[in-house]
PDB file of C-alpha atoms in Angstrom:
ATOM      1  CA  UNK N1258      -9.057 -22.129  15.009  1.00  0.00           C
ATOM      2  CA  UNK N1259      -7.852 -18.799  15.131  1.00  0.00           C
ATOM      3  CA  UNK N1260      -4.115 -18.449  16.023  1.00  0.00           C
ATOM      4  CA  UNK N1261      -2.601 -15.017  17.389  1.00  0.00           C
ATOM      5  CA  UNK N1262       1.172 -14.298  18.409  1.00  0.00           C
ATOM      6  CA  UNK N1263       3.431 -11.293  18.985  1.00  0.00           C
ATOM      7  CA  UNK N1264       5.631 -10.356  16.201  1.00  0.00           C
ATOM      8  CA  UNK N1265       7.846  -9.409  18.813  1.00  0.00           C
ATOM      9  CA  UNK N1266       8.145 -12.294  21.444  1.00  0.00           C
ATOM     10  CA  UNK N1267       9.537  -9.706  23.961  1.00  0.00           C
ATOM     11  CA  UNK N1268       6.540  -7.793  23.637  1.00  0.00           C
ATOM     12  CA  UNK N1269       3.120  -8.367  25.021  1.00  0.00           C
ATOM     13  CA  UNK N1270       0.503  -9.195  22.159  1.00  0.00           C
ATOM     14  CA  UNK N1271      -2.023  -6.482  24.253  1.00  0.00           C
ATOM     15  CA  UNK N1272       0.912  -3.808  22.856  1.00  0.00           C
ATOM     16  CA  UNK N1273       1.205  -1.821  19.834  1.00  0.00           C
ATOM     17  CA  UNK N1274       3.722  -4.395  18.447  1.00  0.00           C
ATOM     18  CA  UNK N1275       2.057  -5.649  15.184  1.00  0.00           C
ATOM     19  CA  UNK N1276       0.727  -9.183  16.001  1.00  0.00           C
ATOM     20  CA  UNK N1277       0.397 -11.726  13.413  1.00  0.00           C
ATOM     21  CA  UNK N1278      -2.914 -14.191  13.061  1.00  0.00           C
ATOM     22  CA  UNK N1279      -3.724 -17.323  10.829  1.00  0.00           C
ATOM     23  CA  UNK N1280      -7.549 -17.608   9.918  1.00  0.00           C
ATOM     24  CA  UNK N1281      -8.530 -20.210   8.841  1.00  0.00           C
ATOM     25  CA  UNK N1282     -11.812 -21.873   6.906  1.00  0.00           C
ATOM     26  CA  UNK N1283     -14.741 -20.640   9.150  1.00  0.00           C
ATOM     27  CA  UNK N1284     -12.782 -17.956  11.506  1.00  0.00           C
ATOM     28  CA  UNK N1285     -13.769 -14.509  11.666  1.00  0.00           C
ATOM     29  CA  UNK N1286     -11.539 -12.183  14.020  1.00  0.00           C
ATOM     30  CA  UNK N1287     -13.166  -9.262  15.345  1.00  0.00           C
ATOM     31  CA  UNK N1288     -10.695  -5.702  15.181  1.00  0.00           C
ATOM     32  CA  UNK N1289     -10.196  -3.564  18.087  1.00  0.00           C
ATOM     33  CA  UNK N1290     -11.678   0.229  17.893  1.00  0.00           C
ATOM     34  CA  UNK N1291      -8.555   1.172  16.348  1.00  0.00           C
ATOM     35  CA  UNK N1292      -6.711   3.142  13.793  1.00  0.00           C
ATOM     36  CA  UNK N1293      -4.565   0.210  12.298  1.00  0.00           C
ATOM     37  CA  UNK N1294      -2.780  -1.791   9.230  1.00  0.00           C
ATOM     38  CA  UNK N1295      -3.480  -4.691   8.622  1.00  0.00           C
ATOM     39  CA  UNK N1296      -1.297  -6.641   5.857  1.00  0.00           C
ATOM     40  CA  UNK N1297      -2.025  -9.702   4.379  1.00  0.00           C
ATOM     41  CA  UNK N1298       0.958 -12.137   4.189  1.00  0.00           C
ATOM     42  CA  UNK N1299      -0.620 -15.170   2.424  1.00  0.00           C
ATOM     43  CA  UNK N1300      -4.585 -16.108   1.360  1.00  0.00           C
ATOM     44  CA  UNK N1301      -7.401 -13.992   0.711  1.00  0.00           C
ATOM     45  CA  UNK N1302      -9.045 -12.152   3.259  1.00  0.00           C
ATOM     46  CA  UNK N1303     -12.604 -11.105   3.229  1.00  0.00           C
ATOM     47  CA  UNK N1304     -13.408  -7.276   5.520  1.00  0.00           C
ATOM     48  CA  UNK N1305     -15.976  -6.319   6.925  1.00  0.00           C
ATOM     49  CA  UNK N1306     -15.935  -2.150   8.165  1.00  0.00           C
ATOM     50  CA  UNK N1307     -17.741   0.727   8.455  1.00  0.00           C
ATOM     51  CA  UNK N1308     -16.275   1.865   4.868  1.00  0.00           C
ATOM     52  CA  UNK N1309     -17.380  -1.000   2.968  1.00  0.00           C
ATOM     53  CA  UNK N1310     -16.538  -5.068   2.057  1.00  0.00           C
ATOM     54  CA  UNK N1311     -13.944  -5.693   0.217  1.00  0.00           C
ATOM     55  CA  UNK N1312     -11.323  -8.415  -1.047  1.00  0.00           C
ATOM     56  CA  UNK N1313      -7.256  -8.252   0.262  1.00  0.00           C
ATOM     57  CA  UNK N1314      -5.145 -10.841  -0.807  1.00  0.00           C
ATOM     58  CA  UNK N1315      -1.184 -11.729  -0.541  1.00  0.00           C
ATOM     59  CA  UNK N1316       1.007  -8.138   0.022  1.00  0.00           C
ATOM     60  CA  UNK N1317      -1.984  -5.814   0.314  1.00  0.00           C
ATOM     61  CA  UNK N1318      -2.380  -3.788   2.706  1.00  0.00           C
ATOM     62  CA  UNK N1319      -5.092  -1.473   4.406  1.00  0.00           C
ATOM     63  CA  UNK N1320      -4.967   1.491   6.770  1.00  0.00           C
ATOM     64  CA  UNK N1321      -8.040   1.095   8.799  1.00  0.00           C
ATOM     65  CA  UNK N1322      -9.766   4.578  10.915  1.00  0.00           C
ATOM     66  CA  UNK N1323     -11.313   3.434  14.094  1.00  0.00           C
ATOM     67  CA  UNK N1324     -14.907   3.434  13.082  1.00  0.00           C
ATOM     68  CA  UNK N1325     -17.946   3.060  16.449  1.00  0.00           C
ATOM     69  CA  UNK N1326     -18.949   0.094  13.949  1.00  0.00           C
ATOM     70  CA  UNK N1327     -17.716  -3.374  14.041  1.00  0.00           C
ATOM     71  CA  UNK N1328     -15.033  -4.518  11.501  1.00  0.00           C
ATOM     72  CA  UNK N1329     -14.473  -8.340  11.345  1.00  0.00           C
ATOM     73  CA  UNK N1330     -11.734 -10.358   8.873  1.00  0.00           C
ATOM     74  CA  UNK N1331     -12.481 -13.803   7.687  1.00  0.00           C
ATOM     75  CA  UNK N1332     -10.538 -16.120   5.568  1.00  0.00           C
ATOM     76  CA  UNK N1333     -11.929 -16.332   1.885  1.00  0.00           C
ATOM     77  CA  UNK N1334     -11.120 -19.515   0.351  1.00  0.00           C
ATOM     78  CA  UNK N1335     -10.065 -23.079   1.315  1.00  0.00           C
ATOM     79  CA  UNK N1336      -6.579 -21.694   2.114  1.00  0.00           C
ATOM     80  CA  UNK N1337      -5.858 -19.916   5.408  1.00  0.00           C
ATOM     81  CA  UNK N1338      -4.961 -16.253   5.532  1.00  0.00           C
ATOM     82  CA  UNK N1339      -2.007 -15.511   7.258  1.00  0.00           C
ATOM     83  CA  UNK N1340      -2.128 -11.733   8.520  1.00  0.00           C
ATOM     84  CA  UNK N1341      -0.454  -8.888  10.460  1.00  0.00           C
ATOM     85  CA  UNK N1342      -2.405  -6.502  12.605  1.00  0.00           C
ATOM     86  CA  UNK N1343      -0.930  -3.243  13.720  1.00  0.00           C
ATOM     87  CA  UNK N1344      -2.737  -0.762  16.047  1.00  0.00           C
ATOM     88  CA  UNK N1345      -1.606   2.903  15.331  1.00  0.00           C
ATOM     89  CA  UNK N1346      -1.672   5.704  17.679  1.00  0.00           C
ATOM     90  CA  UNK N1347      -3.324   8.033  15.090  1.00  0.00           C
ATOM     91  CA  UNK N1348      -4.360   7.543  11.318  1.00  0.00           C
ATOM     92  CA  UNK N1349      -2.721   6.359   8.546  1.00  0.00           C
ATOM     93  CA  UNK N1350      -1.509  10.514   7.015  1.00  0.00           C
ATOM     94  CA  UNK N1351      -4.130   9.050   3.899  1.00  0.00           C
ATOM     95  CA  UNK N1352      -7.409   8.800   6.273  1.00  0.00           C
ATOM     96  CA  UNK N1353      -6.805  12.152   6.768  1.00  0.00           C
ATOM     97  CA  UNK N1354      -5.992  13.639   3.413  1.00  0.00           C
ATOM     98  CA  UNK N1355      -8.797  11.784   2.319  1.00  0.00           C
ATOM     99  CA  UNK N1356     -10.862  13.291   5.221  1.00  0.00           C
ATOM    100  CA  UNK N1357      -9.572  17.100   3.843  1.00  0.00           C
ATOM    101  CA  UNK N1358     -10.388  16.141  -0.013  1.00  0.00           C
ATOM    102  CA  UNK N1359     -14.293  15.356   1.449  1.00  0.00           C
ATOM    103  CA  UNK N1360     -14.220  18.548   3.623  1.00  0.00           C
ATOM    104  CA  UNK N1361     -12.779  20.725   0.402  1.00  0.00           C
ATOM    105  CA  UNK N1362     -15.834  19.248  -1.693  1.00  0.00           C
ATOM    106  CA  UNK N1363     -18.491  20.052   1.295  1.00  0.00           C
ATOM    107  CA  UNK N1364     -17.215  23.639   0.868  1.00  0.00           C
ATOM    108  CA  UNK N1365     -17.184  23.870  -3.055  1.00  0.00           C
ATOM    109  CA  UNK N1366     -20.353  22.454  -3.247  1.00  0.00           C
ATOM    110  CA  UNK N1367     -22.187  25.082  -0.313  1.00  0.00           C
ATOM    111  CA  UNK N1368     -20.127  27.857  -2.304  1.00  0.00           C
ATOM    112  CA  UNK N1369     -21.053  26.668  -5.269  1.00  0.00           C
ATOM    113  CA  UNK N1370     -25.068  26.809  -4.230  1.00  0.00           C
ATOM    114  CA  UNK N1371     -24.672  29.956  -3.506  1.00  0.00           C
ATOM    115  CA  UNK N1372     -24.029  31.842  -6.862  1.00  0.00           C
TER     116      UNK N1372
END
């Protein structure tokens, strides 16, 4: 059973107040098309996203680009994970430095096929 709850009682969960869910054995939770955090407060989580799988555990945390492709969270282990979920009005500043690092390298690379 999934469990979801404002952070901020005063605050619907539909806002961008960061909400906070328990997964447990079995639950996956499907992410809004979203920039957002997501921090893990206690388990292992296992994501699913457009830039990969990977493994989070206890006071990690991800900045996550709204990707057109689905990106699900499931608890990894016997334990439940015990997460917060923050939607972002734009991207983490790192989404987009990365974004200028790949850009830079596109143009080295056509500059560098010309010579």
């Amino acid at each position: 059973m999934t469990t979801t709850f404002s952070l901020d009682q005063t605050t619907p969960a539909s806002s961008m107040a960061p909400q906070r869910h328990v997964l447990h054995k079995g639950d996956v939770l499907r992410l809004p098309f979203a920039h957002q955090t997501l921090h893990i407060l206690s388990g292992y989580a296992w994501v699913t996203a457009g830039q990969g799988d990977w493994v989070i555990g206890t006071g990690e945390t991800r900045f996550l680009v709204a990707s057109p492709s689905l990106t699900l969270v499931s608890s990894l282990g016997e334990s439940p994970v015990i997460l917060d979920l923050a939607v972002n009005e734009i991207p983490h500043p790192s989404g987009w430095q990365k974004l200028g690092q790949r850009i830079r390298s596109w143009i080295d690379s056509l500059v560098s096929s010309q010579l």
